[in-house]
């Protein structure tokens, strides 16, 4: 506290929220003043106070530490300044201390899974001395079961290559020039901005959730062979919720980022293996100048028909 005072009311993490008037996070419920006028007054009048409530005033130049998971509410108590009502000025920040990792990471993985994965990866790489604080990692069975090669005919066999062992020259010589399909792994740190956490779903929802896009609703397994497309105009946040709820046939399909989500282009970069793309290099405007990259968002079971792209061009795609 730089000037003025603050009253803090704290409860241990184990305190049942319904007994202290807690409705969720700080955005939940009505105006905070209602809690101070109603719940706080009742709790103070209880002489037994079995809930472990801590009621303390923080004075100027005091620094308070609140451990992770503790319920807390704050009431500013300005003093007088030159005979006039003063103000309370303070400085605060959330911190992520090593000892709190076992408590904080499980909830972080639920609410911010992409950030949690990046954070743990950086921690394991840069601070091996702190790995002992991390919960035990579960090895990905899906990754362990993925073969390096798919197919038996060398003329069309698909290879899976790590970017750390694949040079640009080899990629062009062995795969792009002869037209062999390829999956490149490990590019997640180079094709999207760190700020976007690899264009993570939670980041997309927060920054582009209000953007309205056309979403198809009949791209599921029961779609008739020649059925007409059925589409709705929906917010991206709603579309992501419907995908997570596994709505059958729901598909946001082939959305042009330059035309419909240009701000996202600041966070999506051209993979280095395809930087020699003539459509990207030319300065002259053409009919495909604003066609790509495109964005897809599909529920489980949404799909395309078997097809060859109409102008026979190569293409690359990244699964976010």
PDB file of C-alpha atoms in Angstrom, residues 1-299:
ATOM      1  CA  UNK A   1       0.000   0.000   0.000  1.00  0.00           C
ATOM      2  CA  UNK A   2       1.496   3.343  -1.056  1.00  0.00           C
ATOM      3  CA  UNK A   3      -1.053   5.506   0.752  1.00  0.00           C
ATOM      4  CA  UNK A   4      -4.370   4.922   2.491  1.00  0.00           C
ATOM      5  CA  UNK A   5      -5.291   1.547   3.982  1.00  0.00           C
ATOM      6  CA  UNK A   6      -6.940  -1.697   2.860  1.00  0.00           C
ATOM      7  CA  UNK A   7      -9.065  -4.108   4.861  1.00  0.00           C
ATOM      8  CA  UNK A   8      -8.537  -7.736   3.866  1.00  0.00           C
ATOM      9  CA  UNK A   9     -10.857 -10.622   4.722  1.00  0.00           C
ATOM     10  CA  UNK A  10      -9.288 -14.028   4.039  1.00  0.00           C
ATOM     11  CA  UNK A  11     -10.514 -17.626   4.195  1.00  0.00           C
ATOM     12  CA  UNK A  12      -8.414 -20.802   3.758  1.00  0.00           C
ATOM     13  CA  UNK A  13      -8.814 -22.751   0.493  1.00  0.00           C
ATOM     14  CA  UNK A  14     -10.742 -25.537   2.237  1.00  0.00           C
ATOM     15  CA  UNK A  15     -13.551 -23.193   3.314  1.00  0.00           C
ATOM     16  CA  UNK A  16     -16.900 -24.207   1.697  1.00  0.00           C
ATOM     17  CA  UNK A  17     -17.739 -21.293  -0.647  1.00  0.00           C
ATOM     18  CA  UNK A  18     -21.472 -21.427   0.068  1.00  0.00           C
ATOM     19  CA  UNK A  19     -20.807 -20.656   3.763  1.00  0.00           C
ATOM     20  CA  UNK A  20     -18.951 -17.420   3.002  1.00  0.00           C
ATOM     21  CA  UNK A  21     -21.115 -16.064   0.202  1.00  0.00           C
ATOM     22  CA  UNK A  22     -18.628 -16.883  -2.561  1.00  0.00           C
ATOM     23  CA  UNK A  23     -20.326 -17.262  -5.928  1.00  0.00           C
ATOM     24  CA  UNK A  24     -17.295 -18.163  -8.018  1.00  0.00           C
ATOM     25  CA  UNK A  25     -14.567 -15.914  -9.361  1.00  0.00           C
ATOM     26  CA  UNK A  26     -14.430 -12.149  -8.883  1.00  0.00           C
ATOM     27  CA  UNK A  27     -16.653 -11.574 -11.930  1.00  0.00           C
ATOM     28  CA  UNK A  28     -19.536 -13.595 -10.501  1.00  0.00           C
ATOM     29  CA  UNK A  29     -22.527 -12.330  -8.585  1.00  0.00           C
ATOM     30  CA  UNK A  30     -23.758  -8.790  -7.953  1.00  0.00           C
ATOM     31  CA  UNK A  31     -21.969  -5.655  -6.766  1.00  0.00           C
ATOM     32  CA  UNK A  32     -19.169  -6.484  -4.273  1.00  0.00           C
ATOM     33  CA  UNK A  33     -20.600  -3.998  -1.753  1.00  0.00           C
ATOM     34  CA  UNK A  34     -23.498  -6.382  -1.135  1.00  0.00           C
ATOM     35  CA  UNK A  35     -21.043  -8.932   0.302  1.00  0.00           C
ATOM     36  CA  UNK A  36     -19.608  -6.379   2.727  1.00  0.00           C
ATOM     37  CA  UNK A  37     -23.035  -5.150   3.858  1.00  0.00           C
ATOM     38  CA  UNK A  38     -24.586  -8.580   4.240  1.00  0.00           C
ATOM     39  CA  UNK A  39     -22.234 -11.582   4.450  1.00  0.00           C
ATOM     40  CA  UNK A  40     -19.259  -9.848   6.089  1.00  0.00           C
ATOM     41  CA  UNK A  41     -21.440  -8.334   8.813  1.00  0.00           C
ATOM     42  CA  UNK A  42     -22.970 -11.717   9.650  1.00  0.00           C
ATOM     43  CA  UNK A  43     -19.576 -13.422   9.760  1.00  0.00           C
ATOM     44  CA  UNK A  44     -18.136 -10.768  12.077  1.00  0.00           C
ATOM     45  CA  UNK A  45     -21.089 -11.101  14.445  1.00  0.00           C
ATOM     46  CA  UNK A  46     -20.453 -14.841  14.818  1.00  0.00           C
ATOM     47  CA  UNK A  47     -18.277 -15.118  17.942  1.00  0.00           C
ATOM     48  CA  UNK A  48     -17.268 -18.706  17.207  1.00  0.00           C
ATOM     49  CA  UNK A  49     -16.169 -17.902  13.632  1.00  0.00           C
ATOM     50  CA  UNK A  50     -15.436 -21.580  12.776  1.00  0.00           C
ATOM     51  CA  UNK A  51     -14.518 -20.818   9.169  1.00  0.00           C
ATOM     52  CA  UNK A  52     -10.975 -19.585   9.766  1.00  0.00           C
ATOM     53  CA  UNK A  53     -11.727 -16.014   8.729  1.00  0.00           C
ATOM     54  CA  UNK A  54      -8.800 -13.596   8.911  1.00  0.00           C
ATOM     55  CA  UNK A  55      -9.778  -9.912   9.128  1.00  0.00           C
ATOM     56  CA  UNK A  56      -6.784  -7.583   8.880  1.00  0.00           C
ATOM     57  CA  UNK A  57      -6.014  -3.966   7.941  1.00  0.00           C
ATOM     58  CA  UNK A  58      -3.017  -3.259   5.726  1.00  0.00           C
ATOM     59  CA  UNK A  59      -1.358   0.058   6.547  1.00  0.00           C
ATOM     60  CA  UNK A  60       0.769   2.324   4.331  1.00  0.00           C
ATOM     61  CA  UNK A  61       3.987   0.640   3.156  1.00  0.00           C
ATOM     62  CA  UNK A  62       2.813  -2.811   4.382  1.00  0.00           C
ATOM     63  CA  UNK A  63       3.200  -5.684   1.923  1.00  0.00           C
ATOM     64  CA  UNK A  64       0.760  -8.581   2.212  1.00  0.00           C
ATOM     65  CA  UNK A  65       1.216 -12.091   0.763  1.00  0.00           C
ATOM     66  CA  UNK A  66      -1.885 -14.137  -0.150  1.00  0.00           C
ATOM     67  CA  UNK A  67      -1.158 -17.850  -0.814  1.00  0.00           C
ATOM     68  CA  UNK A  68      -2.690 -19.550  -3.820  1.00  0.00           C
ATOM     69  CA  UNK A  69      -6.274 -20.709  -3.435  1.00  0.00           C
ATOM     70  CA  UNK A  70      -7.224 -18.426  -0.533  1.00  0.00           C
ATOM     71  CA  UNK A  71     -10.583 -16.662  -0.725  1.00  0.00           C
ATOM     72  CA  UNK A  72     -10.200 -12.915  -0.225  1.00  0.00           C
ATOM     73  CA  UNK A  73     -12.137  -9.674  -0.381  1.00  0.00           C
ATOM     74  CA  UNK A  74     -10.765  -6.125  -0.148  1.00  0.00           C
ATOM     75  CA  UNK A  75     -12.230  -2.848   1.123  1.00  0.00           C
ATOM     76  CA  UNK A  76     -10.288   0.381   0.550  1.00  0.00           C
ATOM     77  CA  UNK A  77     -10.038   2.689   3.572  1.00  0.00           C
ATOM     78  CA  UNK A  78      -8.631   6.036   2.417  1.00  0.00           C
ATOM     79  CA  UNK A  79      -7.334   8.380   5.086  1.00  0.00           C
ATOM     80  CA  UNK A  80      -7.570  12.160   5.041  1.00  0.00           C
ATOM     81  CA  UNK A  81      -5.142  14.226   2.992  1.00  0.00           C
ATOM     82  CA  UNK A  82      -4.853  17.926   3.977  1.00  0.00           C
ATOM     83  CA  UNK A  83      -8.246  17.749   5.647  1.00  0.00           C
ATOM     84  CA  UNK A  84      -9.907  16.269   2.543  1.00  0.00           C
ATOM     85  CA  UNK A  85     -10.918  12.701   1.774  1.00  0.00           C
ATOM     86  CA  UNK A  86      -7.854  10.854   0.503  1.00  0.00           C
ATOM     87  CA  UNK A  87      -7.359   7.874  -1.728  1.00  0.00           C
ATOM     88  CA  UNK A  88      -5.924   4.376  -1.405  1.00  0.00           C
ATOM     89  CA  UNK A  89      -3.088   3.674  -3.839  1.00  0.00           C
ATOM     90  CA  UNK A  90      -1.476   0.272  -4.037  1.00  0.00           C
ATOM     91  CA  UNK A  91       0.552  -1.928  -6.348  1.00  0.00           C
ATOM     92  CA  UNK A  92      -0.106  -5.649  -6.764  1.00  0.00           C
ATOM     93  CA  UNK A  93       0.637  -8.559  -9.054  1.00  0.00           C
ATOM     94  CA  UNK A  94      -0.071 -12.255  -9.296  1.00  0.00           C
ATOM     95  CA  UNK A  95       2.981 -14.460  -8.878  1.00  0.00           C
ATOM     96  CA  UNK A  96       3.693 -18.074  -9.756  1.00  0.00           C
ATOM     97  CA  UNK A  97       6.123 -19.409  -7.162  1.00  0.00           C
ATOM     98  CA  UNK A  98       7.694 -22.872  -7.537  1.00  0.00           C
ATOM     99  CA  UNK A  99       6.079 -24.264  -4.391  1.00  0.00           C
ATOM    100  CA  UNK A 100       2.611 -23.477  -5.778  1.00  0.00           C
ATOM    101  CA  UNK A 101       3.057 -25.456  -9.012  1.00  0.00           C
ATOM    102  CA  UNK A 102       1.368 -28.679  -7.789  1.00  0.00           C
ATOM    103  CA  UNK A 103      -1.682 -26.647  -6.693  1.00  0.00           C
ATOM    104  CA  UNK A 104      -1.903 -24.256  -9.644  1.00  0.00           C
ATOM    105  CA  UNK A 105      -1.043 -26.421 -12.664  1.00  0.00           C
ATOM    106  CA  UNK A 106      -4.072 -28.783 -12.541  1.00  0.00           C
ATOM    107  CA  UNK A 107      -6.508 -25.847 -12.725  1.00  0.00           C
ATOM    108  CA  UNK A 108      -4.351 -24.106 -15.332  1.00  0.00           C
ATOM    109  CA  UNK A 109      -4.489 -27.215 -17.515  1.00  0.00           C
ATOM    110  CA  UNK A 110      -8.290 -27.128 -17.375  1.00  0.00           C
ATOM    111  CA  UNK A 111      -8.754 -23.416 -18.133  1.00  0.00           C
ATOM    112  CA  UNK A 112      -5.634 -22.612 -20.199  1.00  0.00           C
ATOM    113  CA  UNK A 113      -4.328 -25.933 -21.559  1.00  0.00           C
ATOM    114  CA  UNK A 114      -2.176 -24.458 -24.329  1.00  0.00           C
ATOM    115  CA  UNK A 115      -0.488 -21.964 -22.003  1.00  0.00           C
ATOM    116  CA  UNK A 116       0.050 -24.708 -19.412  1.00  0.00           C
ATOM    117  CA  UNK A 117       1.788 -26.935 -21.969  1.00  0.00           C
ATOM    118  CA  UNK A 118       4.043 -24.111 -23.154  1.00  0.00           C
ATOM    119  CA  UNK A 119       4.819 -23.047 -19.605  1.00  0.00           C
ATOM    120  CA  UNK A 120       5.735 -26.558 -18.460  1.00  0.00           C
ATOM    121  CA  UNK A 121       7.855 -27.100 -21.592  1.00  0.00           C
ATOM    122  CA  UNK A 122       9.792 -23.882 -20.966  1.00  0.00           C
ATOM    123  CA  UNK A 123      10.205 -24.773 -17.307  1.00  0.00           C
ATOM    124  CA  UNK A 124      11.570 -28.229 -18.065  1.00  0.00           C
ATOM    125  CA  UNK A 125      13.979 -26.755 -20.622  1.00  0.00           C
ATOM    126  CA  UNK A 126      15.207 -23.709 -18.725  1.00  0.00           C
ATOM    127  CA  UNK A 127      14.798 -24.633 -15.050  1.00  0.00           C
ATOM    128  CA  UNK A 128      15.451 -28.366 -14.577  1.00  0.00           C
ATOM    129  CA  UNK A 129      16.032 -27.635 -10.888  1.00  0.00           C
ATOM    130  CA  UNK A 130      12.289 -26.926 -10.552  1.00  0.00           C
ATOM    131  CA  UNK A 131      11.066 -30.116 -12.241  1.00  0.00           C
ATOM    132  CA  UNK A 132      10.668 -31.700  -8.791  1.00  0.00           C
ATOM    133  CA  UNK A 133       7.765 -29.327  -8.161  1.00  0.00           C
ATOM    134  CA  UNK A 134       5.879 -30.430 -11.285  1.00  0.00           C
ATOM    135  CA  UNK A 135       3.172 -33.105 -11.182  1.00  0.00           C
ATOM    136  CA  UNK A 136       4.124 -36.346 -12.866  1.00  0.00           C
ATOM    137  CA  UNK A 137       3.655 -36.135 -16.635  1.00  0.00           C
ATOM    138  CA  UNK A 138       1.562 -38.728 -18.441  1.00  0.00           C
ATOM    139  CA  UNK A 139       3.185 -39.915 -21.630  1.00  0.00           C
ATOM    140  CA  UNK A 140       1.052 -39.377 -24.693  1.00  0.00           C
ATOM    141  CA  UNK A 141      -0.080 -42.773 -26.001  1.00  0.00           C
ATOM    142  CA  UNK A 142      -1.242 -41.169 -29.250  1.00  0.00           C
ATOM    143  CA  UNK A 143       2.234 -39.802 -29.955  1.00  0.00           C
ATOM    144  CA  UNK A 144       3.862 -43.139 -29.095  1.00  0.00           C
ATOM    145  CA  UNK A 145       1.609 -45.040 -31.528  1.00  0.00           C
ATOM    146  CA  UNK A 146       2.226 -42.777 -34.553  1.00  0.00           C
ATOM    147  CA  UNK A 147       4.334 -44.532 -37.241  1.00  0.00           C
ATOM    148  CA  UNK A 148       7.174 -42.739 -39.052  1.00  0.00           C
ATOM    149  CA  UNK A 149       6.013 -44.075 -42.412  1.00  0.00           C
ATOM    150  CA  UNK A 150       2.561 -44.853 -43.767  1.00  0.00           C
ATOM    151  CA  UNK A 151       2.140 -47.066 -46.831  1.00  0.00           C
ATOM    152  CA  UNK A 152       4.176 -49.759 -48.519  1.00  0.00           C
ATOM    153  CA  UNK A 153       4.804 -48.314 -52.001  1.00  0.00           C
ATOM    154  CA  UNK A 154       7.856 -45.984 -51.980  1.00  0.00           C
ATOM    155  CA  UNK A 155       6.389 -43.925 -54.846  1.00  0.00           C
ATOM    156  CA  UNK A 156       3.615 -42.559 -52.607  1.00  0.00           C
ATOM    157  CA  UNK A 157       4.620 -43.474 -49.049  1.00  0.00           C
ATOM    158  CA  UNK A 158       3.934 -40.696 -46.510  1.00  0.00           C
ATOM    159  CA  UNK A 159       6.826 -39.878 -44.169  1.00  0.00           C
ATOM    160  CA  UNK A 160       6.648 -38.210 -40.764  1.00  0.00           C
ATOM    161  CA  UNK A 161       9.757 -36.077 -40.168  1.00  0.00           C
ATOM    162  CA  UNK A 162      10.856 -33.902 -37.241  1.00  0.00           C
ATOM    163  CA  UNK A 163      11.773 -30.383 -38.332  1.00  0.00           C
ATOM    164  CA  UNK A 164      15.015 -30.601 -36.351  1.00  0.00           C
ATOM    165  CA  UNK A 165      16.347 -33.194 -38.798  1.00  0.00           C
ATOM    166  CA  UNK A 166      14.813 -31.895 -42.024  1.00  0.00           C
ATOM    167  CA  UNK A 167      16.595 -29.143 -43.943  1.00  0.00           C
ATOM    168  CA  UNK A 168      14.867 -26.899 -46.472  1.00  0.00           C
ATOM    169  CA  UNK A 169      16.969 -28.367 -49.273  1.00  0.00           C
ATOM    170  CA  UNK A 170      16.104 -31.964 -48.373  1.00  0.00           C
ATOM    171  CA  UNK A 171      12.429 -31.125 -48.024  1.00  0.00           C
ATOM    172  CA  UNK A 172      12.308 -29.630 -51.521  1.00  0.00           C
ATOM    173  CA  UNK A 173      14.453 -32.379 -53.051  1.00  0.00           C
ATOM    174  CA  UNK A 174      12.817 -35.449 -51.501  1.00  0.00           C
ATOM    175  CA  UNK A 175       9.215 -34.336 -51.057  1.00  0.00           C
ATOM    176  CA  UNK A 176       8.120 -31.099 -52.764  1.00  0.00           C
ATOM    177  CA  UNK A 177       9.794 -31.548 -56.185  1.00  0.00           C
ATOM    178  CA  UNK A 178       8.770 -35.216 -56.724  1.00  0.00           C
ATOM    179  CA  UNK A 179       5.338 -34.619 -55.138  1.00  0.00           C
ATOM    180  CA  UNK A 180       5.577 -36.924 -52.106  1.00  0.00           C
ATOM    181  CA  UNK A 181       3.237 -36.273 -49.142  1.00  0.00           C
ATOM    182  CA  UNK A 182       4.872 -35.394 -45.831  1.00  0.00           C
ATOM    183  CA  UNK A 183       4.025 -34.591 -42.207  1.00  0.00           C
ATOM    184  CA  UNK A 184       6.502 -32.266 -40.445  1.00  0.00           C
ATOM    185  CA  UNK A 185       6.471 -32.298 -36.641  1.00  0.00           C
ATOM    186  CA  UNK A 186       7.855 -29.799 -34.138  1.00  0.00           C
ATOM    187  CA  UNK A 187       7.044 -26.551 -35.976  1.00  0.00           C
ATOM    188  CA  UNK A 188       4.645 -25.248 -33.336  1.00  0.00           C
ATOM    189  CA  UNK A 189       7.190 -22.746 -32.010  1.00  0.00           C
ATOM    190  CA  UNK A 190       7.816 -21.120 -35.400  1.00  0.00           C
ATOM    191  CA  UNK A 191       4.546 -20.841 -37.313  1.00  0.00           C
ATOM    192  CA  UNK A 192       2.498 -18.915 -34.715  1.00  0.00           C
ATOM    193  CA  UNK A 193       3.293 -16.104 -32.305  1.00  0.00           C
ATOM    194  CA  UNK A 194       4.202 -16.817 -28.694  1.00  0.00           C
ATOM    195  CA  UNK A 195       1.530 -14.364 -27.611  1.00  0.00           C
ATOM    196  CA  UNK A 196      -1.128 -16.561 -29.235  1.00  0.00           C
ATOM    197  CA  UNK A 197       0.268 -19.710 -27.580  1.00  0.00           C
ATOM    198  CA  UNK A 198       0.209 -21.419 -30.966  1.00  0.00           C
ATOM    199  CA  UNK A 199      -3.229 -19.956 -31.782  1.00  0.00           C
ATOM    200  CA  UNK A 200      -4.631 -21.889 -28.848  1.00  0.00           C
ATOM    201  CA  UNK A 201      -8.427 -22.294 -28.675  1.00  0.00           C
ATOM    202  CA  UNK A 202      -8.700 -20.288 -25.460  1.00  0.00           C
ATOM    203  CA  UNK A 203      -6.675 -17.446 -27.009  1.00  0.00           C
ATOM    204  CA  UNK A 204      -8.762 -17.452 -30.187  1.00  0.00           C
ATOM    205  CA  UNK A 205     -11.964 -17.307 -28.162  1.00  0.00           C
ATOM    206  CA  UNK A 206     -10.692 -14.416 -26.046  1.00  0.00           C
ATOM    207  CA  UNK A 207      -9.391 -12.285 -28.942  1.00  0.00           C
ATOM    208  CA  UNK A 208     -11.692 -13.231 -31.839  1.00  0.00           C
ATOM    209  CA  UNK A 209     -14.703 -14.676 -30.070  1.00  0.00           C
ATOM    210  CA  UNK A 210     -17.091 -11.948 -31.291  1.00  0.00           C
ATOM    211  CA  UNK A 211     -16.153 -12.390 -34.953  1.00  0.00           C
ATOM    212  CA  UNK A 212     -19.074 -13.774 -36.985  1.00  0.00           C
ATOM    213  CA  UNK A 213     -18.367 -16.569 -39.450  1.00  0.00           C
ATOM    214  CA  UNK A 214     -20.409 -18.853 -41.654  1.00  0.00           C
ATOM    215  CA  UNK A 215     -20.698 -22.313 -40.099  1.00  0.00           C
ATOM    216  CA  UNK A 216     -22.073 -25.340 -41.899  1.00  0.00           C
ATOM    217  CA  UNK A 217     -24.380 -27.623 -39.961  1.00  0.00           C
ATOM    218  CA  UNK A 218     -24.737 -30.706 -42.181  1.00  0.00           C
ATOM    219  CA  UNK A 219     -21.161 -31.919 -42.733  1.00  0.00           C
ATOM    220  CA  UNK A 220     -21.642 -35.018 -40.587  1.00  0.00           C
ATOM    221  CA  UNK A 221     -21.680 -38.730 -41.445  1.00  0.00           C
ATOM    222  CA  UNK A 222     -25.403 -38.697 -42.319  1.00  0.00           C
ATOM    223  CA  UNK A 223     -25.100 -36.002 -45.006  1.00  0.00           C
ATOM    224  CA  UNK A 224     -26.677 -37.066 -48.287  1.00  0.00           C
ATOM    225  CA  UNK A 225     -24.376 -37.346 -51.292  1.00  0.00           C
ATOM    226  CA  UNK A 226     -25.772 -34.304 -53.135  1.00  0.00           C
ATOM    227  CA  UNK A 227     -27.337 -32.415 -50.226  1.00  0.00           C
ATOM    228  CA  UNK A 228     -27.272 -28.616 -50.351  1.00  0.00           C
ATOM    229  CA  UNK A 229     -25.119 -26.864 -47.773  1.00  0.00           C
ATOM    230  CA  UNK A 230     -26.914 -25.682 -44.641  1.00  0.00           C
ATOM    231  CA  UNK A 231     -25.188 -22.822 -42.804  1.00  0.00           C
ATOM    232  CA  UNK A 232     -25.614 -20.333 -39.956  1.00  0.00           C
ATOM    233  CA  UNK A 233     -23.823 -17.062 -39.207  1.00  0.00           C
ATOM    234  CA  UNK A 234     -22.397 -17.526 -35.711  1.00  0.00           C
ATOM    235  CA  UNK A 235     -19.859 -15.936 -33.377  1.00  0.00           C
ATOM    236  CA  UNK A 236     -16.506 -17.724 -33.261  1.00  0.00           C
ATOM    237  CA  UNK A 237     -16.883 -18.220 -29.487  1.00  0.00           C
ATOM    238  CA  UNK A 238     -20.254 -19.915 -30.053  1.00  0.00           C
ATOM    239  CA  UNK A 239     -18.796 -22.010 -32.866  1.00  0.00           C
ATOM    240  CA  UNK A 240     -15.989 -23.232 -30.600  1.00  0.00           C
ATOM    241  CA  UNK A 241     -18.490 -24.130 -27.871  1.00  0.00           C
ATOM    242  CA  UNK A 242     -20.583 -26.112 -30.359  1.00  0.00           C
ATOM    243  CA  UNK A 243     -17.500 -27.935 -31.576  1.00  0.00           C
ATOM    244  CA  UNK A 244     -16.474 -28.781 -28.009  1.00  0.00           C
ATOM    245  CA  UNK A 245     -19.991 -30.109 -27.419  1.00  0.00           C
ATOM    246  CA  UNK A 246     -19.444 -32.430 -30.426  1.00  0.00           C
ATOM    247  CA  UNK A 247     -22.423 -31.115 -32.394  1.00  0.00           C
ATOM    248  CA  UNK A 248     -22.708 -33.548 -35.287  1.00  0.00           C
ATOM    249  CA  UNK A 249     -21.972 -32.107 -38.715  1.00  0.00           C
ATOM    250  CA  UNK A 250     -20.892 -28.668 -37.441  1.00  0.00           C
ATOM    251  CA  UNK A 251     -18.029 -27.254 -39.533  1.00  0.00           C
ATOM    252  CA  UNK A 252     -16.495 -23.794 -40.007  1.00  0.00           C
ATOM    253  CA  UNK A 253     -14.995 -24.385 -43.409  1.00  0.00           C
ATOM    254  CA  UNK A 254     -12.375 -22.606 -45.541  1.00  0.00           C
ATOM    255  CA  UNK A 255     -12.621 -19.117 -43.994  1.00  0.00           C
ATOM    256  CA  UNK A 256     -10.226 -16.672 -45.673  1.00  0.00           C
ATOM    257  CA  UNK A 257      -8.086 -15.002 -43.014  1.00  0.00           C
ATOM    258  CA  UNK A 258      -7.078 -12.012 -45.215  1.00  0.00           C
ATOM    259  CA  UNK A 259     -10.738 -11.260 -45.947  1.00  0.00           C
ATOM    260  CA  UNK A 260     -12.499 -12.180 -42.712  1.00  0.00           C
ATOM    261  CA  UNK A 261      -9.931 -12.320 -39.877  1.00  0.00           C
ATOM    262  CA  UNK A 262      -7.002 -10.153 -41.050  1.00  0.00           C
ATOM    263  CA  UNK A 263      -5.845  -9.390 -37.489  1.00  0.00           C
ATOM    264  CA  UNK A 264      -5.073 -13.070 -37.007  1.00  0.00           C
ATOM    265  CA  UNK A 265      -2.468 -12.867 -39.777  1.00  0.00           C
ATOM    266  CA  UNK A 266      -0.222 -10.955 -37.349  1.00  0.00           C
ATOM    267  CA  UNK A 267       0.074 -14.187 -35.357  1.00  0.00           C
ATOM    268  CA  UNK A 268       0.251 -16.813 -38.128  1.00  0.00           C
ATOM    269  CA  UNK A 269       3.502 -17.215 -40.066  1.00  0.00           C
ATOM    270  CA  UNK A 270       4.299 -19.035 -43.298  1.00  0.00           C
ATOM    271  CA  UNK A 271       6.137 -22.318 -42.543  1.00  0.00           C
ATOM    272  CA  UNK A 272       9.720 -21.933 -43.706  1.00  0.00           C
ATOM    273  CA  UNK A 273       9.540 -25.055 -45.888  1.00  0.00           C
ATOM    274  CA  UNK A 274       7.014 -23.323 -48.170  1.00  0.00           C
ATOM    275  CA  UNK A 275       8.391 -19.773 -48.231  1.00  0.00           C
ATOM    276  CA  UNK A 276       9.202 -20.153 -51.950  1.00  0.00           C
ATOM    277  CA  UNK A 277       5.463 -20.228 -52.744  1.00  0.00           C
ATOM    278  CA  UNK A 278       4.946 -18.031 -55.830  1.00  0.00           C
ATOM    279  CA  UNK A 279       1.481 -16.989 -54.663  1.00  0.00           C
ATOM    280  CA  UNK A 280       3.118 -15.480 -51.576  1.00  0.00           C
ATOM    281  CA  UNK A 281       6.158 -13.971 -53.270  1.00  0.00           C
ATOM    282  CA  UNK A 282       4.544 -12.069 -56.135  1.00  0.00           C
ATOM    283  CA  UNK A 283       3.760  -8.392 -55.538  1.00  0.00           C
ATOM    284  CA  UNK A 284       1.173  -8.297 -58.294  1.00  0.00           C
ATOM    285  CA  UNK A 285      -2.461  -8.684 -57.323  1.00  0.00           C
ATOM    286  CA  UNK A 286      -4.145 -11.833 -58.575  1.00  0.00           C
ATOM    287  CA  UNK A 287      -7.391 -13.705 -58.016  1.00  0.00           C
ATOM    288  CA  UNK A 288      -5.904 -15.657 -55.097  1.00  0.00           C
ATOM    289  CA  UNK A 289      -4.205 -12.718 -53.344  1.00  0.00           C
ATOM    290  CA  UNK A 290      -6.614 -12.826 -50.414  1.00  0.00           C
ATOM    291  CA  UNK A 291      -7.748 -16.433 -50.579  1.00  0.00           C
ATOM    292  CA  UNK A 292      -5.255 -17.990 -48.170  1.00  0.00           C
ATOM    293  CA  UNK A 293      -4.411 -18.890 -45.466  1.00  0.00           C
ATOM    294  CA  UNK A 294      -7.822 -20.303 -44.572  1.00  0.00           C
ATOM    295  CA  UNK A 295      -9.285 -21.371 -41.240  1.00  0.00           C
ATOM    296  CA  UNK A 296     -11.196 -24.557 -40.374  1.00  0.00           C
ATOM    297  CA  UNK A 297     -13.013 -25.514 -37.176  1.00  0.00           C
ATOM    298  CA  UNK A 298     -14.744 -28.885 -37.117  1.00  0.00           C
ATOM    299  CA  UNK A 299     -16.702 -30.982 -34.674  1.00  0.00           C
TER     300      UNK A 299
END
